[in-house]
mmCIF file of C-alpha atoms and ligand atoms in Angstrom:
data_model
loop_
_atom_site.group_PDB
_atom_site.id
_atom_site.type_symbol
_atom_site.label_atom_id
_atom_site.label_comp_id
_atom_site.label_asym_id
_atom_site.label_seq_id
_atom_site.Cartn_x
_atom_site.Cartn_y
_atom_site.Cartn_z
ATOM 1 C CA MET P 1 -10.860 -16.292 -37.653
ATOM 2 C CA THR P 2 -9.550 -13.291 -40.045
ATOM 3 C CA THR P 3 -8.195 -10.252 -38.137
ATOM 4 C CA ARG P 4 -10.849 -7.948 -38.820
ATOM 5 C CA SER P 5 -13.552 -10.387 -37.323
ATOM 6 C CA ARG P 6 -11.129 -11.240 -33.906
ATOM 7 C CA PRO P 7 -12.591 -9.978 -30.868
ATOM 8 C CA ALA P 8 -10.241 -7.418 -29.064
ATOM 9 C CA ILE P 9 -9.420 -6.599 -25.579
ATOM 10 C CA VAL P 10 -6.884 -3.421 -24.881
ATOM 11 C CA VAL P 11 -6.016 -2.747 -21.471
ATOM 12 C CA ALA P 12 -4.877 0.175 -20.259
ATOM 13 C CA ALA P 13 -2.344 0.338 -16.808
ATOM 14 C CA THR P 14 -4.085 -0.862 -13.897
ATOM 15 C CA PRO P 15 -3.833 3.053 -11.607
ATOM 16 C CA THR P 16 -2.543 3.108 -7.849
ATOM 17 C CA SER P 17 -5.622 4.352 -5.563
ATOM 18 C CA ASN P 18 -3.696 6.742 -3.947
ATOM 19 C CA GLY P 19 -4.783 9.693 -5.830
ATOM 20 C CA ASP P 20 -6.140 11.420 -9.023
ATOM 21 C CA LEU P 21 -4.267 10.682 -12.350
ATOM 22 C CA HIS P 22 -2.209 13.498 -13.685
ATOM 23 C CA VAL P 23 -1.302 14.220 -17.312
ATOM 24 C CA GLY P 24 1.086 12.336 -17.502
ATOM 25 C CA HIS P 25 -0.764 9.170 -16.737
ATOM 26 C CA MET P 26 -3.776 10.745 -19.128
ATOM 27 C CA SER P 27 -1.483 11.490 -22.052
ATOM 28 C CA GLY P 28 0.605 8.552 -21.560
ATOM 29 C CA PRO P 29 -1.821 5.349 -21.079
ATOM 30 C CA TYR P 30 -5.193 6.462 -20.864
ATOM 31 C CA LEU P 31 -5.104 8.296 -24.337
ATOM 32 C CA GLY P 32 -3.074 5.826 -26.406
ATOM 33 C CA GLY P 33 -5.349 2.875 -25.416
ATOM 34 C CA ASP P 34 -8.572 4.735 -26.428
ATOM 35 C CA VAL P 35 -7.194 5.577 -29.289
ATOM 36 C CA TYR P 36 -6.272 2.599 -30.096
ATOM 37 C CA ALA P 37 -9.623 0.907 -29.000
ATOM 38 C CA ARG P 38 -11.531 3.341 -31.270
ATOM 39 C CA TYR P 39 -9.477 2.861 -34.242
ATOM 40 C CA LEU P 40 -10.357 -1.144 -34.179
ATOM 41 C CA ARG P 41 -14.191 -0.328 -33.178
ATOM 42 C CA ALA P 42 -13.995 2.552 -36.484
ATOM 43 C CA THR P 43 -12.644 -0.757 -38.300
ATOM 44 C CA GLY P 44 -15.451 -3.401 -37.195
ATOM 45 C CA ARG P 45 -13.904 -4.783 -34.885
ATOM 46 C CA GLN P 46 -15.202 -5.622 -31.175
ATOM 47 C CA VAL P 47 -13.420 -4.022 -28.489
ATOM 48 C CA LEU P 48 -13.191 -4.321 -25.005
ATOM 49 C CA TYR P 49 -11.456 -1.062 -23.403
ATOM 50 C CA THR P 50 -10.829 -1.663 -19.299
ATOM 51 C CA THR P 51 -8.297 -1.357 -16.255
ATOM 52 C CA CYS P 52 -9.424 -1.296 -12.942
ATOM 53 C CA THR P 53 -7.783 0.128 -9.893
ATOM 54 C CA ASP P 54 -4.647 -1.203 -8.309
ATOM 55 C CA ASP P 55 -5.994 -1.109 -4.288
ATOM 56 C CA SER P 56 -3.639 -3.673 -3.279
ATOM 57 C CA GLN P 57 -0.464 -1.643 -3.773
ATOM 58 C CA SER P 58 2.086 -0.987 -0.851
ATOM 59 C CA TYR P 59 2.045 2.920 -2.259
ATOM 60 C CA VAL P 60 -1.353 3.318 -1.023
ATOM 61 C CA VAL P 61 -0.311 3.186 2.874
ATOM 62 C CA SER P 62 2.898 4.920 2.111
ATOM 63 C CA THR P 63 1.101 7.946 0.305
ATOM 64 C CA ALA P 64 -1.681 7.338 3.161
ATOM 65 C CA HIS P 65 0.560 7.737 5.956
ATOM 66 C CA ARG P 66 1.972 10.915 4.097
ATOM 67 C CA ARG P 67 -1.526 12.699 3.753
ATOM 68 C CA GLY P 68 -2.750 11.594 7.206
ATOM 69 C CA LEU P 69 -5.683 9.653 5.990
ATOM 70 C CA ALA P 70 -6.997 5.499 6.455
ATOM 71 C CA PRO P 71 -5.402 3.186 4.027
ATOM 72 C CA ASP P 72 -9.547 2.904 2.771
ATOM 73 C CA GLU P 73 -10.108 6.228 2.565
ATOM 74 C CA LEU P 74 -7.645 7.233 0.095
ATOM 75 C CA VAL P 75 -8.448 4.085 -1.918
ATOM 76 C CA ARG P 76 -12.513 5.889 -2.183
ATOM 77 C CA THR P 77 -11.281 8.869 -2.683
ATOM 78 C CA SER P 78 -9.150 8.261 -5.282
ATOM 79 C CA MET P 79 -10.929 5.819 -7.323
ATOM 80 C CA ALA P 80 -13.877 8.350 -7.404
ATOM 81 C CA LYS P 81 -11.239 10.913 -8.770
ATOM 82 C CA ILE P 82 -10.055 8.372 -10.919
ATOM 83 C CA GLU P 83 -13.212 7.514 -12.352
ATOM 84 C CA ARG P 84 -14.026 11.533 -12.695
ATOM 85 C CA SER P 85 -11.018 11.811 -14.692
ATOM 86 C CA LEU P 86 -11.443 8.769 -17.291
ATOM 87 C CA GLU P 87 -15.029 10.219 -17.952
ATOM 88 C CA ALA P 88 -14.278 13.935 -18.421
ATOM 89 C CA MET P 89 -11.503 12.554 -20.915
ATOM 90 C CA GLY P 90 -14.486 10.723 -22.692
ATOM 91 C CA THR P 91 -12.491 7.371 -23.123
ATOM 92 C CA LEU P 92 -14.803 4.274 -24.063
ATOM 93 C CA MET P 93 -14.226 2.857 -20.788
ATOM 94 C CA PRO P 94 -17.987 2.503 -19.050
ATOM 95 C CA GLY P 95 -16.504 3.491 -15.747
ATOM 96 C CA LEU P 96 -13.880 1.573 -13.020
ATOM 97 C CA PRO P 97 -15.337 -1.618 -11.797
ATOM 98 C CA PRO P 98 -15.416 -2.172 -8.310
ATOM 99 C CA ILE P 99 -12.994 -4.065 -6.271
ATOM 100 C CA ASP P 100 -15.351 -6.395 -4.411
ATOM 101 C CA ASP P 101 -15.499 -10.015 -3.616
ATOM 102 C CA ARG P 102 -15.684 -11.027 -6.828
ATOM 103 C CA TYR P 103 -12.783 -8.906 -7.678
ATOM 104 C CA ARG P 104 -11.002 -11.118 -5.036
ATOM 105 C CA THR P 105 -12.222 -14.401 -5.874
ATOM 106 C CA THR P 106 -11.032 -14.085 -9.339
ATOM 107 C CA VAL P 107 -7.546 -12.921 -7.746
ATOM 108 C CA LEU P 108 -7.421 -16.180 -5.518
ATOM 109 C CA ASP P 109 -9.311 -18.649 -8.068
ATOM 110 C CA PHE P 110 -5.910 -17.541 -10.181
ATOM 111 C CA LEU P 111 -3.481 -18.346 -7.311
ATOM 112 C CA LYS P 112 -5.164 -21.054 -6.060
ATOM 113 C CA GLU P 113 -5.112 -23.148 -9.805
ATOM 114 C CA LEU P 114 -1.374 -22.236 -9.926
ATOM 115 C CA HIS P 115 -0.578 -23.509 -6.386
ATOM 116 C CA ALA P 116 -2.948 -26.782 -6.676
ATOM 117 C CA ALA P 117 -0.760 -27.393 -9.643
ATOM 118 C CA GLY P 118 2.306 -27.417 -7.593
ATOM 119 C CA ARG P 119 3.716 -24.082 -10.097
ATOM 120 C CA PHE P 120 4.624 -22.012 -6.805
ATOM 121 C CA GLN P 121 8.029 -23.226 -5.040
ATOM 122 C CA LEU P 122 8.695 -22.363 -1.284
ATOM 123 C CA ARG P 123 12.051 -19.941 -0.700
ATOM 124 C CA LYS P 124 13.815 -18.821 2.058
ATOM 125 C CA VAL P 125 14.869 -14.957 1.214
ATOM 126 C CA GLN P 126 16.229 -11.964 2.794
ATOM 127 C CA LEU P 127 13.989 -8.772 3.204
ATOM 128 C CA PRO P 128 14.511 -5.551 4.411
ATOM 129 C CA TYR P 129 12.652 -5.038 8.062
ATOM 130 C CA ALA P 130 12.524 -1.941 9.807
ATOM 131 C CA ARG P 131 13.458 -2.802 12.955
ATOM 132 C CA ASN P 132 11.424 0.115 15.022
ATOM 133 C CA ALA P 133 8.045 -0.316 13.194
ATOM 134 C CA GLY P 134 8.373 -4.514 13.349
ATOM 135 C CA ALA P 135 7.699 -4.613 9.752
ATOM 136 C CA PHE P 136 9.017 -6.601 6.654
ATOM 137 C CA LEU P 137 9.899 -3.720 3.753
ATOM 138 C CA TYR P 138 8.612 -3.826 -0.096
ATOM 139 C CA ASP P 139 7.973 -2.063 -3.377
ATOM 140 C CA GLY P 140 6.603 1.711 -1.857
ATOM 141 C CA LEU P 141 7.364 0.899 1.451
ATOM 142 C CA VAL P 142 11.500 0.329 0.732
ATOM 143 C CA THR P 143 13.490 3.417 -0.477
ATOM 144 C CA GLY P 144 17.053 3.141 -1.519
ATOM 145 C CA THR P 145 19.571 2.872 -4.201
ATOM 146 C CA CYS P 146 18.948 1.052 -7.801
ATOM 147 C CA PRO P 147 21.838 -1.922 -7.371
ATOM 148 C CA SER P 148 21.428 -1.689 -11.735
ATOM 149 C CA CYS P 149 21.425 2.356 -12.263
ATOM 150 C CA LEU P 150 22.447 3.625 -9.247
ATOM 151 C CA ALA P 151 19.406 6.059 -9.309
ATOM 152 C CA ALA P 152 17.361 6.462 -6.395
ATOM 153 C CA SER P 153 14.643 3.787 -6.651
ATOM 154 C CA CYS P 154 11.490 2.077 -4.598
ATOM 155 C CA GLY P 155 11.434 -2.046 -4.227
ATOM 156 C CA GLY P 156 10.605 -4.659 -6.526
ATOM 157 C CA ALA P 157 11.505 -2.501 -9.812
ATOM 158 C CA CYS P 158 13.598 0.518 -10.489
ATOM 159 C CA GLU P 159 11.763 3.463 -12.539
ATOM 160 C CA ASN P 160 14.836 4.980 -13.964
ATOM 161 C CA CYS P 161 15.997 1.861 -15.713
ATOM 162 C CA GLY P 162 13.271 -0.605 -15.545
ATOM 163 C CA HIS P 163 15.367 -3.240 -13.994
ATOM 164 C CA PRO P 164 13.883 -5.258 -10.835
ATOM 165 C CA ASN P 165 15.690 -5.162 -7.520
ATOM 166 C CA ASN P 166 13.794 -8.359 -5.382
ATOM 167 C CA PHE P 167 13.994 -9.251 -1.804
ATOM 168 C CA ASP P 168 17.718 -7.851 -0.043
ATOM 169 C CA GLU P 169 18.826 -6.570 -4.109
ATOM 170 C CA LEU P 170 18.095 -2.983 -2.956
ATOM 171 C CA LEU P 171 21.251 -1.115 -1.663
ATOM 172 C CA ASP P 172 20.760 1.292 1.474
ATOM 173 C CA PRO P 173 17.319 0.575 2.377
ATOM 174 C CA LYS P 174 15.196 3.186 4.047
ATOM 175 C CA TYR P 175 11.635 2.517 5.645
ATOM 176 C CA THR P 176 9.653 4.968 3.588
ATOM 177 C CA ILE P 177 7.445 5.841 6.196
ATOM 178 C CA ASP P 178 10.016 6.258 8.872
ATOM 179 C CA PRO P 179 13.888 6.796 7.535
ATOM 180 C CA SER P 180 14.735 7.476 11.149
ATOM 181 C CA ASP P 181 14.053 3.753 11.711
ATOM 182 C CA THR P 182 16.527 1.477 11.578
ATOM 183 C CA VAL P 183 16.135 -1.468 8.880
ATOM 184 C CA VAL P 184 17.864 -5.010 8.610
ATOM 185 C CA PHE P 185 17.779 -8.155 6.867
ATOM 186 C CA ARG P 186 15.648 -10.879 8.263
ATOM 187 C CA GLU P 187 14.568 -14.129 6.882
ATOM 188 C CA CYS P 188 11.275 -15.180 6.008
ATOM 189 C CA GLU P 189 9.503 -17.689 3.756
ATOM 190 C CA ILE P 190 7.547 -16.900 0.869
ATOM 191 C CA LEU P 191 6.088 -18.469 -2.048
ATOM 192 C CA VAL P 192 7.656 -17.327 -5.526
ATOM 193 C CA LEU P 193 7.210 -18.620 -8.643
ATOM 194 C CA ALA P 194 10.478 -19.621 -10.942
ATOM 195 C CA MET P 195 10.532 -17.288 -13.937
ATOM 196 C CA GLU P 196 13.750 -18.820 -15.081
ATOM 197 C CA ASP P 197 11.464 -22.010 -15.750
ATOM 198 C CA TYR P 198 9.566 -19.965 -18.303
ATOM 199 C CA ARG P 199 12.500 -19.336 -20.085
ATOM 200 C CA GLU P 200 12.309 -21.581 -23.586
ATOM 201 C CA ARG P 201 8.988 -20.167 -24.103
ATOM 202 C CA LEU P 202 9.923 -16.712 -22.945
ATOM 203 C CA THR P 203 12.701 -16.791 -25.542
ATOM 204 C CA SER P 204 10.115 -17.729 -28.131
ATOM 205 C CA TYR P 205 7.504 -15.559 -27.320
ATOM 206 C CA TYR P 206 9.618 -12.348 -26.940
ATOM 207 C CA ALA P 207 10.976 -13.626 -30.604
ATOM 208 C CA ALA P 208 7.556 -13.178 -31.992
ATOM 209 C CA ARG P 209 6.089 -10.510 -30.400
ATOM 210 C CA THR P 210 8.993 -8.238 -30.016
ATOM 211 C CA PRO P 211 9.603 -6.824 -33.053
ATOM 212 C CA ARG P 212 6.082 -4.895 -32.685
ATOM 213 C CA TRP P 213 7.370 -3.178 -29.402
ATOM 214 C CA ARG P 214 9.242 0.534 -29.341
ATOM 215 C CA PRO P 215 12.816 -0.181 -28.697
ATOM 216 C CA HIS P 216 13.221 1.117 -25.115
ATOM 217 C CA ALA P 217 10.996 -1.728 -24.280
ATOM 218 C CA ARG P 218 12.812 -4.136 -25.978
ATOM 219 C CA GLN P 219 16.069 -3.182 -25.186
ATOM 220 C CA LEU P 220 14.860 -3.954 -21.267
ATOM 221 C CA ILE P 221 13.312 -7.159 -22.381
ATOM 222 C CA SER P 222 16.620 -8.599 -23.780
ATOM 223 C CA GLU P 223 18.911 -7.258 -20.652
ATOM 224 C CA LEU P 224 16.438 -9.105 -18.677
ATOM 225 C CA LEU P 225 17.174 -12.439 -20.720
ATOM 226 C CA SER P 226 20.592 -12.084 -20.827
ATOM 227 C CA LYS P 227 20.932 -13.079 -16.934
ATOM 228 C CA PRO P 228 19.372 -15.278 -14.294
ATOM 229 C CA LEU P 229 15.858 -14.119 -14.327
ATOM 230 C CA PRO P 230 14.800 -13.554 -10.499
ATOM 231 C CA ASP P 231 11.524 -15.589 -8.704
ATOM 232 C CA ILE P 232 8.193 -13.970 -8.485
ATOM 233 C CA PRO P 233 7.228 -13.187 -4.987
ATOM 234 C CA VAL P 234 3.484 -14.814 -4.934
ATOM 235 C CA THR P 235 2.697 -14.115 -1.330
ATOM 236 C CA ILE P 236 5.393 -11.546 0.626
ATOM 237 C CA PRO P 237 4.698 -11.137 4.642
ATOM 238 C CA GLY P 238 2.347 -7.425 4.911
ATOM 239 C CA THR P 239 -0.899 -6.509 6.325
ATOM 240 C CA TRP P 240 -2.649 -4.594 2.935
ATOM 241 C CA GLY P 241 -4.129 -6.310 0.598
ATOM 242 C CA ILE P 242 -5.579 -9.623 -0.259
ATOM 243 C CA ALA P 243 -5.031 -12.711 2.611
ATOM 244 C CA ALA P 244 -3.057 -15.268 0.773
ATOM 245 C CA PRO P 245 -4.998 -18.557 1.438
ATOM 246 C CA PHE P 246 -2.201 -20.633 1.160
ATOM 247 C CA PRO P 247 -0.839 -23.497 4.313
ATOM 248 C CA GLU P 248 2.322 -22.295 4.250
ATOM 249 C CA THR P 249 2.937 -18.571 4.246
ATOM 250 C CA PRO P 250 0.326 -18.144 7.074
ATOM 251 C CA GLY P 251 -0.491 -14.796 7.755
ATOM 252 C CA GLN P 252 0.832 -13.381 4.574
ATOM 253 C CA ILE P 253 -0.553 -11.419 1.825
ATOM 254 C CA VAL P 254 -0.862 -11.704 -1.817
ATOM 255 C CA TYR P 255 2.128 -9.473 -3.452
ATOM 256 C CA PRO P 256 0.041 -7.083 -5.427
ATOM 257 C CA TRP P 257 2.254 -7.334 -8.593
ATOM 258 C CA VAL P 258 0.414 -10.629 -9.101
ATOM 259 C CA GLU P 259 -3.253 -9.715 -8.799
ATOM 260 C CA ALA P 260 -2.851 -7.778 -12.585
ATOM 261 C CA MET P 261 -3.561 -10.121 -15.175
ATOM 262 C CA PRO P 262 -6.768 -11.904 -13.037
ATOM 263 C CA ALA P 263 -7.766 -7.838 -12.051
ATOM 264 C CA SER P 264 -7.997 -7.480 -15.896
ATOM 265 C CA MET P 265 -9.460 -10.302 -16.767
ATOM 266 C CA TYR P 266 -11.949 -9.223 -13.723
ATOM 267 C CA ALA P 267 -11.933 -5.321 -15.557
ATOM 268 C CA THR P 268 -12.671 -7.300 -18.490
ATOM 269 C CA TRP P 269 -15.810 -9.260 -17.631
ATOM 270 C CA TRP P 270 -16.738 -6.477 -16.050
ATOM 271 C CA THR P 271 -16.683 -4.481 -18.897
ATOM 272 C CA ALA P 272 -18.187 -6.576 -21.300
ATOM 273 C CA THR P 273 -21.387 -7.073 -18.618
ATOM 274 C CA GLN P 274 -21.731 -3.030 -18.656
ATOM 275 C CA LEU P 275 -22.020 -3.163 -22.559
ATOM 276 C CA GLY P 276 -24.606 -5.583 -22.271
ATOM 277 C CA ARG P 277 -22.178 -8.197 -23.351
ATOM 278 C CA PRO P 278 -22.318 -10.774 -19.900
ATOM 279 C CA THR P 279 -19.850 -14.321 -19.755
ATOM 280 C CA THR P 280 -21.033 -16.780 -17.576
ATOM 281 C CA GLU P 281 -17.520 -17.053 -16.474
ATOM 282 C CA VAL P 282 -15.440 -14.166 -15.454
ATOM 283 C CA ASP P 283 -11.896 -15.389 -17.522
ATOM 284 C CA GLU P 284 -13.982 -16.902 -20.564
ATOM 285 C CA LEU P 285 -12.860 -13.625 -23.000
ATOM 286 C CA TRP P 286 -9.211 -14.316 -21.752
ATOM 287 C CA ARG P 287 -9.559 -17.714 -22.646
ATOM 288 C CA ALA P 288 -7.415 -18.925 -25.592
ATOM 289 C CA ASP P 289 -9.880 -20.143 -27.812
ATOM 290 C CA HIS P 290 -11.686 -16.945 -27.441
ATOM 291 C CA ASP P 291 -8.683 -16.002 -29.689
ATOM 292 C CA ALA P 292 -8.612 -12.598 -28.655
ATOM 293 C CA GLU P 293 -6.387 -9.600 -29.403
ATOM 294 C CA LEU P 294 -5.387 -8.627 -26.023
ATOM 295 C CA VAL P 295 -3.181 -5.135 -26.241
ATOM 296 C CA TYR P 296 -1.944 -3.765 -22.941
ATOM 297 C CA PHE P 297 -0.854 0.404 -23.046
ATOM 298 C CA HIS P 298 1.658 1.192 -19.779
ATOM 299 C CA GLY P 299 4.310 3.780 -19.003
ATOM 300 C CA PHE P 300 7.837 1.758 -19.271
ATOM 301 C CA ASP P 301 8.173 1.378 -15.643
ATOM 302 C CA ASN P 302 5.895 -1.398 -15.547
ATOM 303 C CA VAL P 303 7.533 -3.352 -18.740
ATOM 304 C CA TYR P 304 9.217 -5.392 -16.292
ATOM 305 C CA HIS P 305 5.966 -5.882 -14.626
ATOM 306 C CA TRP P 306 3.342 -6.495 -17.427
ATOM 307 C CA GLY P 307 5.764 -7.466 -19.984
ATOM 308 C CA LEU P 308 7.444 -10.178 -17.796
ATOM 309 C CA VAL P 309 5.963 -10.981 -14.353
ATOM 310 C CA ASP P 310 2.735 -11.437 -15.438
ATOM 311 C CA LEU P 311 3.468 -12.749 -18.472
ATOM 312 C CA VAL P 312 4.800 -15.877 -16.702
ATOM 313 C CA MET P 313 1.948 -15.752 -14.340
ATOM 314 C CA LEU P 314 -0.469 -16.464 -17.993
ATOM 315 C CA LEU P 315 2.135 -18.901 -19.080
ATOM 316 C CA ALA P 316 2.153 -21.035 -15.742
ATOM 317 C CA HIS P 317 -1.464 -22.059 -16.818
ATOM 318 C CA GLY P 318 0.008 -23.807 -19.747
ATOM 319 C CA ASP P 319 -2.652 -22.752 -22.871
ATOM 320 C CA LYS P 320 -5.544 -21.671 -20.889
ATOM 321 C CA TYR P 321 -4.995 -17.921 -21.637
ATOM 322 C CA THR P 322 -3.919 -15.675 -24.831
ATOM 323 C CA THR P 323 -0.623 -13.717 -24.251
ATOM 324 C CA PRO P 324 -0.280 -9.965 -24.776
ATOM 325 C CA GLU P 325 -0.089 -9.049 -28.770
ATOM 326 C CA SER P 326 2.047 -6.134 -28.097
ATOM 327 C CA ASN P 327 2.682 -4.417 -24.960
ATOM 328 C CA VAL P 328 2.682 -0.052 -25.799
ATOM 329 C CA CYS P 329 4.524 1.429 -23.420
ATOM 330 C CA ASN P 330 5.367 5.493 -23.379
ATOM 331 C CA GLU P 331 8.153 7.330 -21.521
ATOM 332 C CA PHE P 332 8.002 9.266 -18.745
ATOM 333 C CA TYR P 333 6.376 13.214 -19.597
ATOM 334 C CA ASP P 334 9.305 15.775 -19.011
ATOM 335 C CA LEU P 335 9.047 19.163 -17.921
ATOM 336 C CA ASP P 336 12.115 20.897 -18.543
ATOM 337 C CA GLY P 337 13.894 17.955 -19.568
ATOM 338 C CA GLU P 338 12.509 16.552 -16.002
ATOM 339 C CA LYS P 339 10.690 13.992 -14.791
ATOM 340 C CA PHE P 340 6.943 14.692 -13.864
ATOM 341 C CA SER P 341 7.848 14.462 -10.108
ATOM 342 C CA THR P 342 5.134 14.992 -6.998
ATOM 343 C CA SER P 343 7.886 15.827 -4.911
ATOM 344 C CA ARG P 344 9.452 18.911 -7.255
ATOM 345 C CA ASN P 345 5.109 19.778 -7.368
ATOM 346 C CA HIS P 346 5.370 19.198 -11.153
ATOM 347 C CA LEU P 347 1.823 17.291 -11.075
ATOM 348 C CA ILE P 348 -1.089 18.939 -13.043
ATOM 349 C CA TRP P 349 -3.468 17.083 -11.903
ATOM 350 C CA SER P 350 -6.845 16.541 -14.216
ATOM 351 C CA ALA P 351 -9.941 18.876 -14.131
ATOM 352 C CA SER P 352 -11.812 17.586 -11.946
ATOM 353 C CA SER P 353 -9.460 17.164 -9.350
ATOM 354 C CA PRO P 354 -7.831 20.501 -8.739
ATOM 355 C CA PRO P 355 -4.370 20.843 -6.566
ATOM 356 C CA ALA P 356 -6.206 22.294 -3.380
ATOM 357 C CA ALA P 357 -7.942 19.072 -3.351
ATOM 358 C CA THR P 358 -5.455 16.253 -3.534
ATOM 359 C CA THR P 359 -2.343 17.598 -1.586
HETATM 360 ZN ZN1 ZN S 401 17.750 1.589 -11.937
#
């Protein structure tokens, strides 16, 4: 198949459904992805440009608490606003796919296949735990200090330097919803995927692909590869998200970031269906034999997740799926030299969502 006739799948970062898109989002991945998709289409290529909302993120819970809303109400209103904003931009996307039973089945099938193949390992880890609330903390539920750059950071990965801070690595952790709660570390058994097991394939992948990446993302990948690679949580003791179906971790949920690849496959299938090109299997267009050119557009804070974690989730399936040709990542949008920030009231919302409706 020649490059000219290769189908293309362009995926823009999956927006968290905890508010509308602001100008930083829109001028970053959604505009960049749209321009690239239009360019491909103008050169005669068959292209699918897609994304879907990332409803399982813990940031939905923390934002809903701050606004006095139920998380599912916040998800519903945010998805409608995000969809209106994308439509107002005039992107090639035909809308946002519903996060429904087919979505959840796609995510679980993707993970069950890896579980059945013995790819996951049960690990004892120390997690921050809010003693009064009786809740384990991860990602948006915990804030503290990044152990790599010492900037303020949430759990999971640091927005400032891009490095991960899994499990007990975040310094001085506080419970986002109630900073007065006492946070201790408590042992917990979760399923993980050991990224270090994929070092050889990652190294050859990056050697071939990162020459096309932007320098900052390339630098972060090289910093991450220079150290032991962390384990990826596959399940987590949380209450918001998709229930994990594995007998080793009863009562836990699927760790939100490992939904990204099956979510993107589902979004690709839904978009193809909307455009009159349905496929029998939801993951069909992502299979290696389809030979699609796959390109992601996202912000620098997603380089660790989309560029490493989710790549390993694809590689864990052997040679079944295609891997991205490139991760095009934008830097944060600055205002007077400072990062756009909700807390500094910098956000400029899309025209479809005036500030009064979102704060
Ligand atoms: Zn940092």
